[in-house]
Tab-separated table of C-alpha atoms in Angstrom:
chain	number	residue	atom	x	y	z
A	1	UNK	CA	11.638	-8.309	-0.940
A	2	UNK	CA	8.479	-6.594	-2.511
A	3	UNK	CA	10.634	-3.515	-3.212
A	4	UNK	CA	12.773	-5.341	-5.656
A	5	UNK	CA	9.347	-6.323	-7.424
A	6	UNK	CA	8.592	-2.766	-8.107
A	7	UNK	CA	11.402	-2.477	-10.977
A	8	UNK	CA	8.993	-5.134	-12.940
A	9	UNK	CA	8.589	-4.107	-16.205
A	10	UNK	CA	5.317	-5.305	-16.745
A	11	UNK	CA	3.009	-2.467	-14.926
A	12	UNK	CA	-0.145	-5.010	-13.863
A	13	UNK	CA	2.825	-6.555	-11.775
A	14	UNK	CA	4.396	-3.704	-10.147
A	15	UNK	CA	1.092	-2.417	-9.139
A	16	UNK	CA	0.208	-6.095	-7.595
A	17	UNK	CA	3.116	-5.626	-5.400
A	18	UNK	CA	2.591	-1.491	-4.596
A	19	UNK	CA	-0.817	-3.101	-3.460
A	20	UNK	CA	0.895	-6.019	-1.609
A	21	UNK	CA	3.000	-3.583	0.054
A	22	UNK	CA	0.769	-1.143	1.568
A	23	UNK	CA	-1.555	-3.986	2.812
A	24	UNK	CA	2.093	-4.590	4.185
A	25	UNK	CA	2.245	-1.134	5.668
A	26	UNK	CA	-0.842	-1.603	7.098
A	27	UNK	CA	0.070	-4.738	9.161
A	28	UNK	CA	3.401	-3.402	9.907
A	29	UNK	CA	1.927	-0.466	12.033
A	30	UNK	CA	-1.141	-1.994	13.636
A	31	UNK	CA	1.227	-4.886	14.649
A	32	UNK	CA	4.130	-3.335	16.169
A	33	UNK	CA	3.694	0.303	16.236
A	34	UNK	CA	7.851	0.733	17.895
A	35	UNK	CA	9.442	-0.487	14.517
A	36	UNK	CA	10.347	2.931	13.409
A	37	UNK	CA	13.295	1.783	10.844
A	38	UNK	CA	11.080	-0.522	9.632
A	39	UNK	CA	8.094	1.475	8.888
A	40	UNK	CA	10.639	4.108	7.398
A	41	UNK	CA	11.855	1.343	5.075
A	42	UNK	CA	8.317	0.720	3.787
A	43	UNK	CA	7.334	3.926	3.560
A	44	UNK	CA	10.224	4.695	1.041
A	45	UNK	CA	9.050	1.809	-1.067
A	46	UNK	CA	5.929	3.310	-1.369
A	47	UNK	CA	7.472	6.351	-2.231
A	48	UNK	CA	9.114	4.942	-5.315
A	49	UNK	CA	5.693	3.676	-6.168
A	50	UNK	CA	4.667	7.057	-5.972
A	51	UNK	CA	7.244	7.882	-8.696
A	52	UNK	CA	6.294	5.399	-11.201
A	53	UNK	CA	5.655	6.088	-14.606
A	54	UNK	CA	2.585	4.319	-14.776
A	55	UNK	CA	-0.399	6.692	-13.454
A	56	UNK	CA	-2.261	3.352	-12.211
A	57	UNK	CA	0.607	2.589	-10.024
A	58	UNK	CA	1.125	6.083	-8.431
A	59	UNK	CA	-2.661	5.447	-7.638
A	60	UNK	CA	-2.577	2.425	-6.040
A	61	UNK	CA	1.011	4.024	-3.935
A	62	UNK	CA	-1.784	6.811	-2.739
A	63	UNK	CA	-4.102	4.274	-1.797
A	64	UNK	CA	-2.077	2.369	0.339
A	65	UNK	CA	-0.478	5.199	2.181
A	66	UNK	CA	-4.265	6.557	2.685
A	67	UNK	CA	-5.161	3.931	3.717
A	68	UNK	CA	-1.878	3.132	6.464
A	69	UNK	CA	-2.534	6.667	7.529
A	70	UNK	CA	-5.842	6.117	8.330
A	71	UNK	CA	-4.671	2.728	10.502
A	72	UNK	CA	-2.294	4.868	11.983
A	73	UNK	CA	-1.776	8.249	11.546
A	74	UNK	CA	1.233	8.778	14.164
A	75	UNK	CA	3.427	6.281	12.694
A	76	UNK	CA	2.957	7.473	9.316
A	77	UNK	CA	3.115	10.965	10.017
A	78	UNK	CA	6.598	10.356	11.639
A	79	UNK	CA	7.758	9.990	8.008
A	80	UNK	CA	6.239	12.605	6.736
A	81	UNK	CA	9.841	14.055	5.570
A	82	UNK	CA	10.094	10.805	3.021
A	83	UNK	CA	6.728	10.955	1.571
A	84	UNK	CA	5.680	14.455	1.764
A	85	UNK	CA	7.667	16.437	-1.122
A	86	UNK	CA	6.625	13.354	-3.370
A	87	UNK	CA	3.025	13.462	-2.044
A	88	UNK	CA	2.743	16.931	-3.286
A	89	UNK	CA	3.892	16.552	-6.850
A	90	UNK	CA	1.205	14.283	-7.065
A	91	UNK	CA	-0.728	16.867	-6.112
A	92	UNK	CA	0.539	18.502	-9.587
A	93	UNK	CA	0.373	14.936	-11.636
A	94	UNK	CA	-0.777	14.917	-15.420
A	95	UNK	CA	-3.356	12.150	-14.357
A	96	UNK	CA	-6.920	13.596	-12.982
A	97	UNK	CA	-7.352	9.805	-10.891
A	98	UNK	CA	-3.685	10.599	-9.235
A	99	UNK	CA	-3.938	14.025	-8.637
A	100	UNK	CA	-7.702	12.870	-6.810
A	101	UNK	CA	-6.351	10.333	-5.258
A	102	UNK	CA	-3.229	12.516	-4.173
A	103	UNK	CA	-6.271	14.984	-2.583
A	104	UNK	CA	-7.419	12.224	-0.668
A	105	UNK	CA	-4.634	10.841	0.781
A	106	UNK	CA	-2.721	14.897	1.382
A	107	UNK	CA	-6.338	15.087	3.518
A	108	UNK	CA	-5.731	12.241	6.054
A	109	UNK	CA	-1.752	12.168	5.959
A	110	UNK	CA	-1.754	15.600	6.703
A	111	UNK	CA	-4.902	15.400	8.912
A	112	UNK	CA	-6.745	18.317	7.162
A	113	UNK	CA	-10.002	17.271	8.217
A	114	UNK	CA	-11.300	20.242	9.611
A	115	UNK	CA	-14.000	21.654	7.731
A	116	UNK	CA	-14.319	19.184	4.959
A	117	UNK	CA	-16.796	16.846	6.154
A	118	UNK	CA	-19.557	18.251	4.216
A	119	UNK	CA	-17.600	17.633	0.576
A	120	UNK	CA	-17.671	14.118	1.421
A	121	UNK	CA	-13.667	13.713	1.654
């Protein structure tokens, strides 16, 4: 599976496959929103992505789970206990792109909308 593909070495490939895998996400929980286990099993993969040493990875991991959460917010919020502690300490990343990025996905995973539409997040 893709999660296997995000031990790569090489990091072009494993963020290929972090980008595979959220488009993954994505399909997952517009196409059958009861798969719980399943969605829990992605959503961990991305999680490892979010761990990755390379900053361009843990980028692309925030992108896709923006992005799923914006598909869905419900079934991504249900897993908000596997992504959220790692979601933060991106939050604290040594990387200005990932810690933006992190801003931007925190905003829509934890549906903190209120109040920022005029700063254009």
């Amino acid at each position: 599976m893709l999660k296997d593909k995000l031990k790569e070495e090489k990091f072009p490939d494993r963020e290929s496959f972090t980008k595979a895998l959220g488009r993954y996400m994505i399909y997952q929980i517009q196409s059958d929103t009861s798969s719980s286990s399943l969605h829990a099993q992605t959503v961990s993969s991305i999680v490892s992505a979010l761990q990755d040493e390379s900053s361009e990875v843990r980028r692309r991991a925030l992108s896709a789970l923006k992005a799923a959460t914006k598909a869905n917010p419900t079934a991504i919020m249900a897993h908000v206990s596997i992504f959220g502690h790692v979601l933060a300490e991106r939050l604290k990343d040594g990387s200005t792109p990932v810690k933006l990025a992190a801003e931007r996905c925190a905003v829509h995973a934890f549906q903190l909308t209120k109040g920022l539409e005029g700063i254009g997040i």
